[in-house]
Amino acid sequence: MAKQEISDSLRAERARYVGLNAGSSAKHEEAKRWLPGGDTRNSIFWDPFPIYVSRAEGSKIVDIDGNERVDFINNMTTLILGHRHTAVIDALREQLEHGVSYPAPTPLVVEWGELMCERVPSVDKIRFVNSGTEATLNAIRAARAFSGKTMLAKCEGAYHGNHDAVQISVTPVVGMAGDAESPDSVLMTRGMTPRSADEIVIMPYNDLENAERVIREHADELAAVIVEPINGQCGMVPAEPEFLEGIRRITSELGILLIFDEVIAFRASRGGAQEYYGVTPDLTCFGKVIGGGLPVGAFGGREDIMSLWDPSGAGGPQVAHAGTFNGNPMTAAAGVATLKELTVDVYDELSEKGEYLRTRLREVISEMEAPMGVTGATSLFAIQATSEAVRDYRSYATNDGDLLEMVFMGMMNEGYLLSSKCAGNVSAAHTYEELDGFVEAFERVLRRAWDS
């Protein structure tokens, strides 16, 4: 399909979207009066304007225009049980009767911590925060305090939160990012000091040979290597088992701490991606799923590392960590309720649905000979607008942005909600009928473009 034809199809889908969402358009104009560009969360903004939500239930979300869509974003993978799951709502209502926050801990946070430590192989102790960003920030601080070193290694194309230690080489311009085998450290936003890039080294994802070389070259300086076992930024791209196994072997040999960012990847199994892969890190970062839909983050790991935060000694904690809403009872209630619902059977069913959806999408792409692909693992998936097999950032960067946006807009118009980069996830609330409907809508979107 020619570039001009894709552009024409994108314009047609945009026009259809504008016509369906007059109320959201007006609300966005109002939002611009008070919020910069009408936005307070970049990841849910898209051109020409986002939809504004009025309510949601189960697998469906309804906007202020009354349009109902099947939700395959689930607040960026958070709502693994779907919207307003009965157990979560009941737990929140019960806690609401007793108060929303206190200047002291509650029994719920103890139960929450026990559930996490019992499930996740590497977690002896855990601390709760309010976002994935806070989780990675504190895990990195712990690694530096424990090791006495300052440098960090991360993969190109990996997002680990909105702080200076990791807002580097997330979505760099390929022509300015150095060689694929040894990527440069590229700052991702204005306002960062150049020194931030000097405290991190970048390694390629799913390329063990070159990742090992980068790690060994900086072994004397590295406090930690941080890895996302399923790379969300590049389209839910799973780490190849030998890559994670190799990184664990190398870091263990060199005495470098290994941090898993499981803010998204905790969806992989009851014990997270580390149980799924059989690879045990030293520290793990969590978020999204574990809070049942409320703001949350957590970090945990080996007892000797986590003891840095023990406030009971004569000198108090060796590493600072505070937060007004850390472990708050509302999030703890939703988190405990969610974790109790997430049995092995639920995870197995989610993975089966995810595999079913990815397989059917690939069948449509193959039948239509579209220059596209599908990535993902367990309950996670993404549509890729490239004929290249996506396994790292450089292959992800070959995506046709207009084709991706055309699919996104087309699916919105068909009644299905994806991320603006066409990534998604299956929740326990999704039915196979809805999965089939998604695939059929995807085919209609492609045929509209291909037949135009």
Coordinates of C-alpha atoms in Angstrom, one line a residue:
M1 CA 0.0 0.0 0.0
A2 CA 1.5 3.4 -1.0
K3 CA 2.3 6.1 1.5
Q4 CA -0.2 8.4 0.0
E5 CA -3.0 5.8 0.2
I6 CA -2.2 5.3 3.9
S7 CA -2.3 9.1 4.5
D8 CA -5.7 9.3 2.7
S9 CA -7.1 6.5 4.8
L10 CA -5.8 8.1 8.0
R11 CA -7.5 11.4 7.1
A12 CA -10.8 9.5 6.4
E13 CA -10.6 7.7 9.8
R14 CA -9.8 11.0 11.6
A15 CA -12.8 12.7 10.0
R16 CA -15.0 9.8 11.0
Y17 CA -13.6 10.0 14.6
V18 CA -14.3 13.7 14.8
G19 CA -17.9 13.2 13.7
L20 CA -18.5 10.5 16.3
N21 CA -17.0 12.5 19.3
A22 CA -18.4 16.0 19.2
G23 CA -18.8 16.1 23.0
S24 CA -15.2 15.0 23.7
S25 CA -14.0 17.6 21.2
A26 CA -15.9 20.4 23.0
K27 CA -14.7 19.1 26.4
H28 CA -11.1 19.1 25.2
E29 CA -11.4 22.7 24.1
E30 CA -12.6 23.5 27.6
A31 CA -9.7 21.5 29.1
K32 CA -7.2 23.7 27.2
R33 CA -8.3 26.6 29.4
W34 CA -6.9 25.0 32.5
L35 CA -4.5 22.2 31.4
P36 CA -1.5 22.7 29.1
G37 CA -2.8 21.6 25.7
G38 CA -5.8 20.2 27.5
D39 CA -3.6 17.4 28.9
T40 CA -2.2 16.1 32.2
R41 CA -1.0 12.7 31.1
N42 CA 0.9 12.4 27.9
S43 CA 0.3 8.7 27.4
I44 CA -3.5 9.1 27.0
F45 CA -3.4 12.1 24.6
W46 CA -3.8 11.7 20.9
D47 CA -4.6 13.9 17.9
P48 CA -7.0 15.5 17.3
F49 CA -8.3 15.0 20.8
P50 CA -8.8 12.1 23.3
I51 CA -12.2 10.8 24.2
Y52 CA -13.5 11.9 27.6
V53 CA -14.9 9.0 29.7
S54 CA -18.2 9.0 31.6
R55 CA -18.3 5.4 33.0
A56 CA -17.0 1.9 32.6
E57 CA -18.1 -1.6 33.5
G58 CA -16.5 -5.0 32.9
S59 CA -14.8 -4.9 29.5
K60 CA -16.5 -1.8 28.2
I61 CA -16.0 2.0 28.5
V62 CA -18.5 4.7 27.6
D63 CA -17.5 8.3 26.6
I64 CA -19.4 11.5 27.1
D65 CA -20.9 11.2 23.6
G66 CA -22.5 7.9 24.6
N67 CA -20.1 5.8 22.5
E68 CA -19.5 2.4 24.0
R69 CA -16.2 0.7 23.2
V70 CA -14.6 -2.6 24.3
D71 CA -11.6 -1.5 26.3
F72 CA -8.3 -3.2 25.4
I73 CA -6.1 -0.6 27.2
N74 CA -7.5 -1.2 30.7
N75 CA -5.7 1.9 31.9
M76 CA -2.4 0.9 30.4
T77 CA -2.6 -2.8 31.5
T78 CA -3.8 -2.0 35.1
L79 CA -7.3 -3.4 35.2
I80 CA -6.5 -7.0 34.8
L81 CA -10.0 -8.0 36.1
G82 CA -11.8 -5.4 34.1
H83 CA -13.6 -2.3 35.2
R84 CA -15.5 -2.2 38.5
H85 CA -14.9 -5.9 39.4
T86 CA -17.3 -6.8 42.2
A87 CA -14.5 -7.9 44.6
V88 CA -12.6 -4.7 44.2
I89 CA -15.6 -2.4 44.5
D90 CA -16.8 -4.3 47.6
A91 CA -13.4 -3.9 49.2
L92 CA -13.3 -0.2 48.4
R93 CA -16.8 0.4 49.8
E94 CA -15.9 -1.4 53.0
Q95 CA -12.7 0.6 53.5
L96 CA -14.5 3.8 52.6
E97 CA -16.7 3.3 55.6
H98 CA -13.6 3.4 57.9
G99 CA -11.7 6.2 56.3
V100 CA -9.5 6.9 53.2
S101 CA -6.1 7.6 54.7
Y102 CA -4.4 7.7 58.2
P103 CA -1.1 8.9 59.7
A104 CA -0.4 5.3 60.7
P105 CA -0.3 1.8 59.0
T106 CA -3.2 -0.6 58.8
P107 CA -3.6 -4.4 58.9
L108 CA -4.4 -4.3 55.2
V109 CA -0.9 -3.2 54.2
V110 CA 0.6 -6.1 56.2
E111 CA -1.7 -8.5 54.3
W112 CA -0.9 -6.8 51.0
G113 CA 2.9 -7.2 51.7
E114 CA 2.5 -10.8 52.7
L115 CA 0.6 -11.6 49.5
M116 CA 3.3 -10.1 47.3
C117 CA 6.2 -11.7 49.1
E118 CA 4.5 -15.1 49.1
R119 CA 3.9 -14.9 45.3
V120 CA 7.0 -13.4 43.9
P121 CA 10.2 -15.6 44.0
S122 CA 12.7 -12.8 44.6
V123 CA 10.8 -10.7 47.1
D124 CA 11.7 -11.2 50.8
K125 CA 10.6 -7.7 51.8
I126 CA 8.6 -5.0 50.0
R127 CA 7.8 -1.3 50.3
F128 CA 4.8 0.4 48.7
V129 CA 4.8 3.7 46.8
N130 CA 2.3 5.4 44.5
S131 CA 3.6 4.9 41.0
G132 CA 5.9 2.8 38.9
T133 CA 8.1 5.8 38.5
E134 CA 8.6 5.9 42.3
A135 CA 9.2 2.2 42.3
T136 CA 12.1 2.3 39.9
L137 CA 13.5 5.5 41.4
N138 CA 13.8 3.8 44.8
A139 CA 15.1 0.5 43.5
I140 CA 17.9 2.3 41.7
R141 CA 18.6 4.3 44.8
A142 CA 18.8 1.1 46.8
A143 CA 21.2 -0.5 44.3
R144 CA 23.5 2.5 44.5
A145 CA 23.4 2.6 48.3
F146 CA 24.0 -1.2 48.6
S147 CA 26.8 -1.4 46.0
G148 CA 28.5 2.0 46.6
K149 CA 28.5 2.5 42.8
T150 CA 26.5 5.0 40.8
M151 CA 26.2 3.8 37.2
L152 CA 23.2 2.1 35.7
A153 CA 22.7 0.0 32.6
K154 CA 19.3 -0.2 30.8
C155 CA 18.0 -1.4 27.4
E156 CA 17.5 0.9 24.5
G157 CA 13.7 1.4 24.0
A158 CA 12.8 0.6 27.6
Y159 CA 10.6 2.9 29.6
H160 CA 11.2 2.7 33.4
G161 CA 9.4 5.8 34.6
N162 CA 9.5 9.6 34.5
H163 CA 12.7 10.4 36.4
D164 CA 16.1 11.5 35.3
A165 CA 17.9 8.3 36.0
V166 CA 15.9 6.4 33.3
Q167 CA 14.4 9.0 30.9
I168 CA 17.2 8.1 28.6
S169 CA 17.1 6.3 25.2
V170 CA 13.5 5.5 25.5
T171 CA 12.4 6.6 22.0
P172 CA 15.6 8.1 20.5
V173 CA 15.9 9.2 16.9
V174 CA 17.7 6.2 15.5
G175 CA 20.1 8.4 13.4
M176 CA 21.2 10.2 16.6
A177 CA 21.4 7.1 18.9
G178 CA 24.7 5.5 17.8
D179 CA 25.3 1.9 16.7
A180 CA 22.6 -0.7 17.3
E181 CA 25.3 -2.9 19.0
S182 CA 26.4 -0.1 21.4
P183 CA 23.7 2.6 21.6
D184 CA 24.4 6.1 22.8
S185 CA 22.8 7.5 25.9
V186 CA 20.2 10.0 24.6
L187 CA 18.3 12.4 26.9
M188 CA 14.5 12.2 26.3
T189 CA 13.3 15.5 27.6
R190 CA 14.3 19.1 28.1
G191 CA 15.1 20.0 31.7
M192 CA 17.5 17.1 32.3
T193 CA 21.2 17.7 33.1
P194 CA 23.8 16.3 30.7
R195 CA 25.2 14.4 33.7
S196 CA 22.2 12.1 33.6
A197 CA 23.4 10.6 30.4
D198 CA 26.9 10.1 31.9
E199 CA 25.5 7.9 34.7
I200 CA 23.9 5.3 32.5
V201 CA 25.0 3.0 29.7
I202 CA 22.6 1.6 27.1
M203 CA 22.5 -1.9 25.9
P204 CA 20.5 -3.5 23.0
Y205 CA 17.4 -5.6 24.0
N206 CA 17.4 -9.3 23.1
D207 CA 21.0 -9.1 22.0
L208 CA 23.0 -11.0 24.7
E209 CA 26.4 -10.8 23.0
N210 CA 26.4 -7.0 22.8
A211 CA 24.6 -6.5 26.1
E212 CA 27.3 -8.7 27.8
R213 CA 30.0 -6.6 26.2
V214 CA 28.5 -3.4 27.5
I215 CA 28.1 -4.8 31.0
R216 CA 31.6 -6.1 31.2
E217 CA 33.1 -2.9 29.9
H218 CA 31.5 -1.0 32.8
A219 CA 31.5 -3.7 35.4
D220 CA 33.6 -1.8 37.9
E221 CA 31.1 1.2 37.8
L222 CA 27.7 -0.5 37.5
A223 CA 25.5 -0.5 40.6
A224 CA 22.7 -2.3 38.7
V225 CA 21.3 -3.5 35.4
I226 CA 17.5 -2.8 35.0
V227 CA 15.5 -4.8 32.5
E228 CA 11.8 -5.0 31.6
P229 CA 11.1 -8.7 30.9
I230 CA 8.3 -7.7 28.5
N231 CA 9.1 -4.4 26.8
G232 CA 5.9 -2.3 26.8
Q233 CA 7.3 0.7 25.0
C234 CA 8.3 -1.3 21.9
G235 CA 5.0 -3.1 21.7
M236 CA 4.9 -5.7 24.5
V237 CA 8.0 -7.4 23.1
P238 CA 8.9 -10.4 25.3
A239 CA 12.5 -10.9 26.3
E240 CA 14.0 -14.0 24.7
P241 CA 14.6 -16.5 27.6
E242 CA 18.3 -16.8 26.8
F243 CA 18.7 -13.0 27.0
L244 CA 17.3 -12.8 30.6
E245 CA 19.1 -16.0 31.6
G246 CA 22.4 -14.5 30.3
I247 CA 21.9 -11.2 31.9
R248 CA 21.3 -12.9 35.3
R249 CA 24.4 -15.1 34.8
I250 CA 26.6 -12.2 33.9
T251 CA 25.4 -9.9 36.7
S252 CA 25.8 -12.6 39.3
E253 CA 29.3 -13.4 38.1
L254 CA 30.3 -9.7 38.3
G255 CA 28.5 -8.9 41.5
I256 CA 26.1 -6.4 39.9
L257 CA 22.5 -6.2 41.1
L258 CA 19.8 -7.1 38.6
I259 CA 16.5 -5.2 38.8
F260 CA 13.4 -6.4 37.0
D261 CA 10.8 -3.7 36.1
E262 CA 7.6 -5.7 36.3
V263 CA 5.2 -2.7 36.4
I264 CA 3.7 -4.3 33.2
A265 CA 5.2 -7.7 33.2
F266 CA 3.7 -8.8 36.5
R267 CA 0.8 -9.8 34.2
A268 CA 2.8 -12.7 33.0
S269 CA 1.9 -15.1 35.9
R270 CA 0.9 -15.3 39.5
G271 CA 4.5 -14.8 40.5
G272 CA 5.2 -12.3 37.7
A273 CA 7.6 -12.5 34.8
Q274 CA 10.4 -13.9 36.9
E275 CA 8.3 -16.9 37.7
Y276 CA 7.2 -17.1 34.0
Y277 CA 10.8 -17.1 32.8
G278 CA 12.4 -18.8 35.8
V279 CA 14.9 -16.0 36.3
T280 CA 15.3 -14.4 39.7
P281 CA 16.4 -10.8 40.0
D282 CA 17.8 -9.1 43.1
L283 CA 15.2 -6.3 43.2
T284 CA 11.8 -6.0 41.5
C285 CA 9.6 -3.0 40.7
F286 CA 5.8 -3.3 40.6
G287 CA 2.8 -1.1 39.8
K288 CA -0.5 -1.1 37.8
V289 CA -2.1 -4.5 38.5
I290 CA -1.1 -4.8 42.2
G291 CA -3.3 -1.7 43.2
G292 CA -6.5 -2.9 41.7
G293 CA -6.9 0.3 39.6
L294 CA -5.8 2.9 42.2
P295 CA -2.5 4.7 42.1
V296 CA 0.3 2.3 43.2
G297 CA 3.8 1.2 43.0
A298 CA 6.1 -1.1 45.0
F299 CA 9.6 -2.3 45.1
G300 CA 11.0 -5.4 46.8
G301 CA 13.7 -7.9 46.8
R302 CA 16.5 -9.6 48.8
E303 CA 16.3 -9.0 52.6
D304 CA 19.9 -7.7 52.8
I305 CA 19.1 -5.0 50.3
M306 CA 15.7 -4.1 51.6
S307 CA 17.1 -3.8 55.2
L308 CA 18.5 -0.5 54.0
W309 CA 15.1 1.0 54.8
D310 CA 14.7 -0.6 58.2
P311 CA 13.8 2.3 60.5
S312 CA 14.1 0.4 63.7
G313 CA 17.9 0.4 64.2
A314 CA 19.7 3.0 66.3
G315 CA 20.7 5.0 63.2
G316 CA 17.4 4.7 61.5
P317 CA 17.0 3.8 57.8
Q318 CA 20.1 4.1 55.7
V319 CA 18.1 5.2 52.6
A320 CA 15.4 7.8 52.7
H321 CA 11.9 6.9 51.6
A322 CA 8.7 8.7 52.5
G323 CA 5.3 9.4 50.9
T324 CA 2.0 10.6 52.3
F325 CA 0.0 8.0 50.6
N326 CA 2.4 5.0 50.6
G327 CA 0.5 1.9 51.5
N328 CA -2.7 3.9 51.9
P329 CA -5.7 1.8 53.0
M330 CA -7.8 2.5 49.8
T331 CA -5.2 1.2 47.5
A332 CA -4.3 -1.6 49.9
A333 CA -7.9 -2.7 49.9
A334 CA -8.2 -2.7 46.1
G335 CA -4.8 -4.4 45.8
V336 CA -5.5 -7.2 48.3
A337 CA -8.9 -7.9 46.7
T338 CA -7.3 -8.0 43.2
L339 CA -4.5 -10.3 44.2
K340 CA -6.9 -12.7 45.9
E341 CA -8.8 -12.9 42.6
L342 CA -5.7 -13.6 40.6
T343 CA -5.4 -17.4 40.9
V344 CA -3.3 -19.6 38.7
D345 CA -6.4 -20.5 36.7
V346 CA -7.2 -16.8 36.0
Y347 CA -3.7 -16.2 34.7
D348 CA -3.9 -19.3 32.6
E349 CA -7.2 -18.2 31.1
L350 CA -5.7 -14.7 30.4
S351 CA -2.7 -16.2 28.6
E352 CA -5.0 -18.4 26.5
K353 CA -7.1 -15.5 25.5
G354 CA -4.0 -13.5 24.7
E355 CA -2.5 -16.2 22.5
Y356 CA -5.9 -16.7 20.8
L357 CA -6.1 -13.0 19.9
R358 CA -2.5 -12.7 18.7
T359 CA -3.0 -15.8 16.5
R360 CA -6.2 -14.6 14.9
L361 CA -4.7 -11.1 14.2
R362 CA -1.7 -12.7 12.5
E363 CA -4.1 -14.8 10.4
V364 CA -5.8 -11.6 9.1
I365 CA -2.4 -9.9 8.4
S366 CA -1.2 -13.0 6.5
E367 CA -4.4 -13.3 4.5
M368 CA -4.3 -9.6 3.5
E369 CA -0.6 -9.7 2.9
A370 CA -0.3 -6.5 5.0
P371 CA 3.2 -5.2 5.9
M372 CA 2.4 -5.7 9.6
G373 CA 3.0 -8.0 12.5
V374 CA 1.8 -8.8 16.1
T375 CA 4.0 -9.0 19.2
G376 CA 3.2 -9.8 22.8
A377 CA 3.1 -12.6 25.4
T378 CA 0.6 -13.9 27.9
S379 CA -2.3 -11.4 28.0
L380 CA -0.3 -8.6 26.3
F381 CA -0.3 -7.8 22.6
A382 CA 0.6 -5.1 20.1
I383 CA 0.0 -4.5 16.4
Q384 CA 3.2 -3.6 14.6
A385 CA 3.0 -1.6 11.3
T386 CA 6.2 -3.0 9.9
S387 CA 7.1 -6.2 8.0
E388 CA 10.2 -6.5 10.1
A389 CA 10.1 -8.9 13.0
V390 CA 10.1 -6.7 16.1
R391 CA 12.4 -7.9 18.8
D392 CA 14.2 -4.7 20.0
Y393 CA 14.0 -0.9 19.7
R394 CA 15.7 -0.7 16.3
S395 CA 13.3 -3.1 14.6
Y396 CA 10.4 -1.3 16.4
A397 CA 11.5 2.0 15.0
T398 CA 10.8 0.7 11.5
N399 CA 7.0 1.1 12.2
D400 CA 5.0 3.2 9.8
G401 CA 3.6 5.9 12.1
D402 CA 0.7 6.8 9.8
L403 CA -0.4 3.2 9.3
L404 CA -0.3 2.7 13.1
E405 CA -2.4 5.8 13.6
M406 CA -4.8 4.8 10.9
V407 CA -5.4 1.4 12.6
F408 CA -5.8 3.1 16.0
M409 CA -8.4 5.6 14.7
G410 CA -10.1 2.9 12.7
M411 CA -10.5 0.6 15.7
M412 CA -11.8 3.6 17.8
N413 CA -14.4 4.2 15.1
E414 CA -15.3 0.5 15.2
G415 CA -15.8 0.5 18.9
Y416 CA -12.5 -0.8 20.3
L417 CA -10.0 1.1 22.4
L418 CA -6.3 0.5 22.0
S419 CA -3.3 2.6 23.0
S420 CA -2.5 5.2 20.4
K421 CA 0.5 3.0 19.4
C422 CA -1.8 0.0 18.9
A423 CA -0.7 -1.9 22.0
G424 CA -3.3 -3.6 24.2
N425 CA -4.1 -6.3 26.7
V426 CA -6.8 -8.8 27.6
S427 CA -8.6 -8.6 30.9
A428 CA -10.6 -11.3 32.8
A429 CA -13.7 -9.5 31.7
H430 CA -13.2 -10.0 28.0
T431 CA -15.2 -12.8 26.3
Y432 CA -14.1 -14.8 23.2
E433 CA -16.9 -13.1 21.4
E434 CA -15.3 -9.8 22.1
L435 CA -11.9 -11.1 21.0
D436 CA -13.5 -12.3 17.7
G437 CA -15.2 -8.9 17.3
F438 CA -11.9 -7.1 17.7
V439 CA -10.3 -9.2 15.0
E440 CA -13.2 -8.7 12.6
A441 CA -13.1 -5.0 13.2
F442 CA -9.3 -5.0 12.6
E443 CA -10.0 -6.7 9.2
R444 CA -12.7 -4.1 8.3
V445 CA -10.3 -1.3 9.1
L446 CA -7.6 -2.8 6.9
R447 CA -10.0 -3.5 4.1
R448 CA -11.3 0.1 4.1
A449 CA -7.8 1.2 3.6
W450 CA -6.7 -1.4 1.1
D451 CA -9.9 -1.0 -1.0
S452 CA -9.9 2.8 -1.0

